[in-house]
PDB file of C-alpha atoms in Angstrom:
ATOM      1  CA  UNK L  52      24.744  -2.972   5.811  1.00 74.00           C
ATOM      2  CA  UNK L  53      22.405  -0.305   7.155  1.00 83.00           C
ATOM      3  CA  UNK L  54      20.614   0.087   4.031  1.00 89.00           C
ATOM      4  CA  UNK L  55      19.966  -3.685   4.101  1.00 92.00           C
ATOM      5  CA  UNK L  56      18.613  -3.587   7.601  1.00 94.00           C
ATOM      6  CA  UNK L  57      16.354  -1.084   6.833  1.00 94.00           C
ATOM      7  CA  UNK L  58      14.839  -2.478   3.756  1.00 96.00           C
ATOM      8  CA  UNK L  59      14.345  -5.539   6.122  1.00 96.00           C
ATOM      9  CA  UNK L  60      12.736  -3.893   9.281  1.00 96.00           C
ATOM     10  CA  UNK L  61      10.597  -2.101   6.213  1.00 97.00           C
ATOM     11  CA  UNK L  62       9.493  -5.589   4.824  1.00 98.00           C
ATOM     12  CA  UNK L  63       9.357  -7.055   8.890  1.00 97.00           C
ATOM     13  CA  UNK L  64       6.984  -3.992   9.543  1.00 96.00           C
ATOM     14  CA  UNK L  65       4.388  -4.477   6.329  1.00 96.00           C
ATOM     15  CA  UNK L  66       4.114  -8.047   7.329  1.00 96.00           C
ATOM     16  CA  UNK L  67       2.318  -7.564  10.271  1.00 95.00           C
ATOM     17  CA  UNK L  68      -0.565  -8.830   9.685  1.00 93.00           C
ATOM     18  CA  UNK L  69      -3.330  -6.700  11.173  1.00 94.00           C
ATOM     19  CA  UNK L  70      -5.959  -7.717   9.870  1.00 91.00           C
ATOM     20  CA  UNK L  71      -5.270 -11.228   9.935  1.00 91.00           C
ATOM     21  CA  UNK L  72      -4.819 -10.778  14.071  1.00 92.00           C
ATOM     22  CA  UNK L  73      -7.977  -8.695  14.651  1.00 92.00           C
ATOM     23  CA  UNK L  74     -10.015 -10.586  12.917  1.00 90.00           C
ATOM     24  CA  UNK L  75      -8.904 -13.622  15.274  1.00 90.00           C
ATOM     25  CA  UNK L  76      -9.171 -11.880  18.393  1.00 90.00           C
ATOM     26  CA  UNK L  77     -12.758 -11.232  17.969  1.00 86.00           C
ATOM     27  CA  UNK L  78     -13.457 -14.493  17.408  1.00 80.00           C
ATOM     28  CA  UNK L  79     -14.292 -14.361  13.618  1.00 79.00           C
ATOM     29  CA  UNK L  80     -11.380 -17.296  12.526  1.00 80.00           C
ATOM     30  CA  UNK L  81      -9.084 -16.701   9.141  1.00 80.00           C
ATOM     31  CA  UNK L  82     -10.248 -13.122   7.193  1.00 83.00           C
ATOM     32  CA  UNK L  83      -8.671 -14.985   4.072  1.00 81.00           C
ATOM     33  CA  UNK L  84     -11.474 -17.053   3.885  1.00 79.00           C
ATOM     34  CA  UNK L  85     -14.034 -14.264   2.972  1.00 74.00           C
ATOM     35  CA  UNK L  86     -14.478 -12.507   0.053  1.00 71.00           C
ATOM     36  CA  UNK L  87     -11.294 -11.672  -1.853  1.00 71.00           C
ATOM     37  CA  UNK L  88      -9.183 -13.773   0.523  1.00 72.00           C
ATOM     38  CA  UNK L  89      -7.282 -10.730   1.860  1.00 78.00           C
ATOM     39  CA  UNK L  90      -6.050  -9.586   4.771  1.00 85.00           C
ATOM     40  CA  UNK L  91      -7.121  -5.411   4.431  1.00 83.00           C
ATOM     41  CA  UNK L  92      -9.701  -3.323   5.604  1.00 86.00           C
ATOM     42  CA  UNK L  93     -12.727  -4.602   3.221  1.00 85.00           C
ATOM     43  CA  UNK L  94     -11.847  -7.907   4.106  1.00 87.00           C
ATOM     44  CA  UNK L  95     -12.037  -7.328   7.601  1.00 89.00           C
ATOM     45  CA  UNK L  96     -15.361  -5.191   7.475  1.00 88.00           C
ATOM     46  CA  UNK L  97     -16.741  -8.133   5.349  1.00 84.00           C
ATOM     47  CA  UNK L  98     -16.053 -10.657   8.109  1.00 84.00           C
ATOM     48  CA  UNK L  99     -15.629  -8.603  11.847  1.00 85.00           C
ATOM     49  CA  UNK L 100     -17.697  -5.233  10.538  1.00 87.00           C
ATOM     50  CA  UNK L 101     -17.065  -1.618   9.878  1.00 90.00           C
ATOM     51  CA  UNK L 102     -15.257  -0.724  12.887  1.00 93.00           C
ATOM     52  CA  UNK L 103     -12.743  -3.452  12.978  1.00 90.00           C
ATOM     53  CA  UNK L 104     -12.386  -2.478   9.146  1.00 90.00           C
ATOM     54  CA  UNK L 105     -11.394   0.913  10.167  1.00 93.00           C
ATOM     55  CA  UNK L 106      -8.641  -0.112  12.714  1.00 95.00           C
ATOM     56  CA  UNK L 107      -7.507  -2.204   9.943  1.00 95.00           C
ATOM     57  CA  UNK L 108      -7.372   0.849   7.672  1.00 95.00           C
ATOM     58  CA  UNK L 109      -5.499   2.746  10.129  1.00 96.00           C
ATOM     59  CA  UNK L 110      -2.724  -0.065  11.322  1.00 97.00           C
ATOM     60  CA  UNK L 111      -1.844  -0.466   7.980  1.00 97.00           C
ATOM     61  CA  UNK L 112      -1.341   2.683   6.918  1.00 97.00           C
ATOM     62  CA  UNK L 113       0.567   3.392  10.241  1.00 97.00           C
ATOM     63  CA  UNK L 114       3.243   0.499   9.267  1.00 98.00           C
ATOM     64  CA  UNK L 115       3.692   2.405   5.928  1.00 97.00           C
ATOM     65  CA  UNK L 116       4.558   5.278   6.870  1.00 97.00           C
ATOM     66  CA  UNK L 117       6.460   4.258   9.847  1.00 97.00           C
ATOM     67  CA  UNK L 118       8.786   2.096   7.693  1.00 97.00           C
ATOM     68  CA  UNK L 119       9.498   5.019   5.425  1.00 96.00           C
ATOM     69  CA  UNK L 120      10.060   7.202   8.230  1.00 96.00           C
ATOM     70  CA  UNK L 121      12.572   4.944   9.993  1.00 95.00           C
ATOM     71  CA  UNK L 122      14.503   4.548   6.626  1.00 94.00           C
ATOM     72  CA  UNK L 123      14.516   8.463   6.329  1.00 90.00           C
ATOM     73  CA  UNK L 124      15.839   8.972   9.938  1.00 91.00           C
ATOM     74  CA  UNK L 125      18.248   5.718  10.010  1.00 87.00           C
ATOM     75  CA  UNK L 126      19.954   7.209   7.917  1.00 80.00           C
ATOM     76  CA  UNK L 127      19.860  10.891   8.044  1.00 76.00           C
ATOM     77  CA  UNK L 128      23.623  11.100   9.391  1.00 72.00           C
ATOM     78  CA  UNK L 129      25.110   9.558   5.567  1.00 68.00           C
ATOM     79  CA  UNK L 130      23.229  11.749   3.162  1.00 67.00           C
ATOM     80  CA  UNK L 131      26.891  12.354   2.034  1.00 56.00           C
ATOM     81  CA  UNK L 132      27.414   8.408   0.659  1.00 58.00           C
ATOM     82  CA  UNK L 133      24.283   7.109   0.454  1.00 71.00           C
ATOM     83  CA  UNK L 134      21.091   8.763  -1.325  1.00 86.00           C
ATOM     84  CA  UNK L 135      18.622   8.756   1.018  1.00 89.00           C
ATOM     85  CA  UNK L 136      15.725   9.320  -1.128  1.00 91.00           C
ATOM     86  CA  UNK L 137      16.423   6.355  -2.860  1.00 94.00           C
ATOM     87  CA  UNK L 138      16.457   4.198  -0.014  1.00 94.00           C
ATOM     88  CA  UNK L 139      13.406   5.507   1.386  1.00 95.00           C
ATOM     89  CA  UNK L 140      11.339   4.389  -1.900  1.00 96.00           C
ATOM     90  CA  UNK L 141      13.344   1.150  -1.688  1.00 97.00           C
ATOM     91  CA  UNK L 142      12.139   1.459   1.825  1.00 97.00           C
ATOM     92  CA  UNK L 143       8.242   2.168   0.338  1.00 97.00           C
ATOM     93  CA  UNK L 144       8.366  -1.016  -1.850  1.00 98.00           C
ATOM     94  CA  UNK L 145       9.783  -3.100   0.765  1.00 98.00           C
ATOM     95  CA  UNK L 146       7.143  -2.430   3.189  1.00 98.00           C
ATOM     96  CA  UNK L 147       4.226  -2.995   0.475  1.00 98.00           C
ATOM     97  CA  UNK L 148       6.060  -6.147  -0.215  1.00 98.00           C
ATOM     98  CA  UNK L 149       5.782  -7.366   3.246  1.00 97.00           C
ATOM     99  CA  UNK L 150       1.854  -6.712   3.831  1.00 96.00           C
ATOM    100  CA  UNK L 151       1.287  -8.520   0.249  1.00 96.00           C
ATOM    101  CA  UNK L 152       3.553 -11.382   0.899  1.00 96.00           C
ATOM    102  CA  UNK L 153       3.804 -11.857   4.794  1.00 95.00           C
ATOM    103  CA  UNK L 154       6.381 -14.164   6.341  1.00 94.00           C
ATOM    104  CA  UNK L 155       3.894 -14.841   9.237  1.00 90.00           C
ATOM    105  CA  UNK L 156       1.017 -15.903   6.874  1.00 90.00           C
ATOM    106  CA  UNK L 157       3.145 -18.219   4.467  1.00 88.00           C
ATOM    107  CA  UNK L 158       2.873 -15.378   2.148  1.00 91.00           C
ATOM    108  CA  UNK L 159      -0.302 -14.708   2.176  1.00 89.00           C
ATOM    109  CA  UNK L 160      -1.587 -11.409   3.223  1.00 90.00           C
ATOM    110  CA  UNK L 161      -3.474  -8.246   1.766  1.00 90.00           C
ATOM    111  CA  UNK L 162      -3.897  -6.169  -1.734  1.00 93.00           C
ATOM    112  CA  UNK L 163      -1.371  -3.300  -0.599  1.00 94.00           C
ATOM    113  CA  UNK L 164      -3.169  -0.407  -0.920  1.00 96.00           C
ATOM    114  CA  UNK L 165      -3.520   1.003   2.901  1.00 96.00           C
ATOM    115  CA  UNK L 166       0.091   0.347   3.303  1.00 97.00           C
ATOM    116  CA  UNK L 167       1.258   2.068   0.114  1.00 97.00           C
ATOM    117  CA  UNK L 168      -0.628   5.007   1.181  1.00 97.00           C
ATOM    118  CA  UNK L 169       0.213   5.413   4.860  1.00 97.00           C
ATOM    119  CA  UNK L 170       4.350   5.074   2.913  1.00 97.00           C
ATOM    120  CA  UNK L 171       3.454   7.320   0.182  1.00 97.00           C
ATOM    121  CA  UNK L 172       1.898  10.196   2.497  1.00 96.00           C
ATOM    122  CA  UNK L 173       5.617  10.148   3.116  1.00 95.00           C
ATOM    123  CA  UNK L 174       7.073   9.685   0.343  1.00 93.00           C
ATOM    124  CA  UNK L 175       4.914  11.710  -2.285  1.00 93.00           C
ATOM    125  CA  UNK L 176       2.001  13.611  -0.348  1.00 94.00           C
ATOM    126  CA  UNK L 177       0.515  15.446  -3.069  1.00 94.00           C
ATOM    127  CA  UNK L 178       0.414  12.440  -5.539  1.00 95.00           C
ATOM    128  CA  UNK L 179      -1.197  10.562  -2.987  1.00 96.00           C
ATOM    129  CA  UNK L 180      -3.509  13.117  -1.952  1.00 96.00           C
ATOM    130  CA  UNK L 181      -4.578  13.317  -5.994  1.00 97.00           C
ATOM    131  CA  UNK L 182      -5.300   9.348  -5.780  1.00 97.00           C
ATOM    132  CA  UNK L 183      -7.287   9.778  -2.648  1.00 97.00           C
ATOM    133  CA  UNK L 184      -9.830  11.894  -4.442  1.00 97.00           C
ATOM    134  CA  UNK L 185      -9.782   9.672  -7.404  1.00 97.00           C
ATOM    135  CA  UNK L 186     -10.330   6.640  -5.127  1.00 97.00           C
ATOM    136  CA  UNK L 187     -13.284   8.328  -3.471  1.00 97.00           C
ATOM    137  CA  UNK L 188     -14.868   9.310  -6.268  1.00 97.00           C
ATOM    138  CA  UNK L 189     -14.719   5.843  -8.003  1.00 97.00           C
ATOM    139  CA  UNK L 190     -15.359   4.371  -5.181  1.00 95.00           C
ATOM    140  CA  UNK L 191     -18.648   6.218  -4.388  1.00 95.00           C
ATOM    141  CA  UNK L 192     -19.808   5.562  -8.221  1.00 95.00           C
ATOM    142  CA  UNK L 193     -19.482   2.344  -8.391  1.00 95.00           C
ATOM    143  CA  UNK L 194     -19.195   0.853  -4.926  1.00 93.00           C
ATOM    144  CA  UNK L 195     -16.450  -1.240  -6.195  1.00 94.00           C
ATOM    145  CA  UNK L 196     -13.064  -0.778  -3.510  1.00 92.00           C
ATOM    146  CA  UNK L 197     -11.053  -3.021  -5.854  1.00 93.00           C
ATOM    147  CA  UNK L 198     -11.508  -0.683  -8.775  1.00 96.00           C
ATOM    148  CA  UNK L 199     -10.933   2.605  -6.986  1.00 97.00           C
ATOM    149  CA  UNK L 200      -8.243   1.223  -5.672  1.00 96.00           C
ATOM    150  CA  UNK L 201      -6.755   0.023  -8.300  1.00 97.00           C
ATOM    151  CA  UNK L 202      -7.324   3.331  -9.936  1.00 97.00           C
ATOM    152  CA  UNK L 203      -5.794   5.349  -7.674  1.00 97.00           C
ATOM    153  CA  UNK L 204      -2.566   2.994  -7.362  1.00 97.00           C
ATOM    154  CA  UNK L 205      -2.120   3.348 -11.554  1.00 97.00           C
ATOM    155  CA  UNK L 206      -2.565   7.236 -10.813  1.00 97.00           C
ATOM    156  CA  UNK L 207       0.195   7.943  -8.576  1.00 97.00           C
ATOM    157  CA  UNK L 208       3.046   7.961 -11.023  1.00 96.00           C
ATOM    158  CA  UNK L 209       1.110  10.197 -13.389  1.00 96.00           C
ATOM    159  CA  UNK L 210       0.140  12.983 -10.278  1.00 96.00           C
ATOM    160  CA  UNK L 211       4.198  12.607  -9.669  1.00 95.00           C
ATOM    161  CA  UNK L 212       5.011  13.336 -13.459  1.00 93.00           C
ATOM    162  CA  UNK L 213       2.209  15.952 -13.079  1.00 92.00           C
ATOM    163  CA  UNK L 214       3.582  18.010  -9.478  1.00 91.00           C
ATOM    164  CA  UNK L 215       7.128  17.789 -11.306  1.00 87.00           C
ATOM    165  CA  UNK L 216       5.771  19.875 -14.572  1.00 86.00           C
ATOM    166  CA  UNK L 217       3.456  21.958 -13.166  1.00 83.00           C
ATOM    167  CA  UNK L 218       4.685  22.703  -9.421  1.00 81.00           C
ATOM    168  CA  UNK L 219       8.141  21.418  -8.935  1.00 81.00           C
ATOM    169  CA  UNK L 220      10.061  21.494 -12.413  1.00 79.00           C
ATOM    170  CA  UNK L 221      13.349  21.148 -10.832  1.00 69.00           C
ATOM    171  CA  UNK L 222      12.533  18.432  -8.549  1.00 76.00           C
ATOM    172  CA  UNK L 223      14.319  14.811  -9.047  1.00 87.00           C
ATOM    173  CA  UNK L 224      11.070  12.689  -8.792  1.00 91.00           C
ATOM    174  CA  UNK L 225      12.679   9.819  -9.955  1.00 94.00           C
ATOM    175  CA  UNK L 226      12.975   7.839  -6.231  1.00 95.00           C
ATOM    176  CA  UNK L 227       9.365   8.327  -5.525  1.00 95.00           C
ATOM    177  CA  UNK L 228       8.309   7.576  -8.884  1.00 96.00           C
ATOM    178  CA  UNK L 229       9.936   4.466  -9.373  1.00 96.00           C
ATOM    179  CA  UNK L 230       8.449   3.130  -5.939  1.00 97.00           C
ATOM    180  CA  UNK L 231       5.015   4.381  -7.287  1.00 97.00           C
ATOM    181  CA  UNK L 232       5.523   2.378 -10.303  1.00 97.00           C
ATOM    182  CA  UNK L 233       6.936  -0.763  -8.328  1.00 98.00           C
ATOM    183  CA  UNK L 234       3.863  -0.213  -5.993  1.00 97.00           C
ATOM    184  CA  UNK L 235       1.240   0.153  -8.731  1.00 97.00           C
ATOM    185  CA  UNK L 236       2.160  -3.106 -10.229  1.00 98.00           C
ATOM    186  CA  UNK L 237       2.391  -4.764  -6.818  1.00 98.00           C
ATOM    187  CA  UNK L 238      -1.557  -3.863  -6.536  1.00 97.00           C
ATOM    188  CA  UNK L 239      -2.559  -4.928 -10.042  1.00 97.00           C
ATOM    189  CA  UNK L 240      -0.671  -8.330  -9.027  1.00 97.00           C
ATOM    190  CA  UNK L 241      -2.313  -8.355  -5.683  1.00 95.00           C
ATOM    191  CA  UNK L 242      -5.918  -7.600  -7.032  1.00 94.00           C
ATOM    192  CA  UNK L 243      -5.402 -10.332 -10.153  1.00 94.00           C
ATOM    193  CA  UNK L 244      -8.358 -12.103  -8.594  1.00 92.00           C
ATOM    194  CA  UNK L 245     -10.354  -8.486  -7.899  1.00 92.00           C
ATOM    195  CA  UNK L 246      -9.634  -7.910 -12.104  1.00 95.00           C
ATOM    196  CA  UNK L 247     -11.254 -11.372 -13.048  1.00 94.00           C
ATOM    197  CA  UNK L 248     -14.175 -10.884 -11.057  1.00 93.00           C
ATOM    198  CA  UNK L 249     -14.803  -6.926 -12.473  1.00 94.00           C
ATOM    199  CA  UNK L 250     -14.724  -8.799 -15.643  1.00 94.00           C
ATOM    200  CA  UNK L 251     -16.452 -11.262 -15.389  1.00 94.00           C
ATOM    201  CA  UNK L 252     -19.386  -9.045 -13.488  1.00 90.00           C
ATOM    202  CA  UNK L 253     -19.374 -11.308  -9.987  1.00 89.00           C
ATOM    203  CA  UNK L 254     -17.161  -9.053  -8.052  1.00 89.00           C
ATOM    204  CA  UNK L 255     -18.388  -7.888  -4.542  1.00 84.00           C
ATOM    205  CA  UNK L 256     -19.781  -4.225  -4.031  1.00 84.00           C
ATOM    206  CA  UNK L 257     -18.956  -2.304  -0.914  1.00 77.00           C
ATOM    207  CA  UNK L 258     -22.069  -1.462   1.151  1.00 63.00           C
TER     208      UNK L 258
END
């Protein structure tokens, strides 16, 4: 029963949608009617500028890692009959599940990618750190978000493969890397739109 309430505080917590409320309270109506039609930080810079963009950024990472964290210390006291690790990338997945498909928003909300960062700076720091750097670079070479996002996302499981054979042999990477995987294809499903657009050359750079 605990296990179930945390996966639902984690999906409770990633559909909060920050975005969506900042956006209204300066005054700037629904954020899903710009652009890509998402709730995240481009979005937001799109239609309430940089700054609210940031705060964006920031809120949704926070809600990541927050629901991983409360899944890790909810249940700290029965590592003996329940495998915490598990639950905490159940925990990751839930919470990137809530900010894509938000109760409050009729399941409508963002691409994912701020909150699966802010849970996997918890959950697998070094693979995300890897993706960050990919991210910026593509990001910075092409001005396209959607594509360094979406490059970074498909990266995480192989930086996770990579830590395990090069840094941590003996580690058991299969919690974290499962999540990653469950994540990445979260985002790909998310950006759908974001992919037709890169195809089809119309897709919006970030300036």
């Amino acid at each position: 029963m605990r296990v179930v309430m945390v996966l639902i505080i984690a999906y409770l917590l990633g559909s909060i949608p920050f975005g969506y409320l900042i956006v209204r309270l300066t005054g700037r109506g629904d954020v899903r009617e710009t652009g890509s039609g998402g709730t995240g930080a481009t979005n937001v810079s799109r239609r309430a500028g940089k700054l609210a963009g940031v705060l964006t950024l920031i809120l949704d990472a926070l809600k990541g890692a927050l629901a991983a964290l409360i899944a890790g210390v909810a249940l700290s006291h029965h590592r003996a009959t329940i495998n915490v690790r598990w639950v905490v990338a159940a925990a990751a997945v839930a919470v990137i599940v809530g900010h894509i498909f938000p109760v409050w928003l009729k399941f409508r909300g963002g691409k994912g990618v701020a909150t699966a960062a802010g849970a996997f700076f918890m959950v697998a720091p070094f693979a995300l750190l890897c993706a960050g750097i990919v991210f910026v670079i593509v990001a910075a070479i092409t001005r396209y978000v959607s594509l360094a996002s979406l490059a970074a996302a498909v990266l995480v499981p192989f930086f996770l493969w990579l830590q395990k054979w090069l840094i941590q042999p003996a580690a058991d990477i299969r919690p974290p890397l499962t999540a990653a995987v469950v994540g990445a294809l979260l985002i790909i499903f998310a950006h759908r739109g974001n992919i037709r657009r890169l195809i089809s050359g119309t897709e919006s750079r970030f300036t």
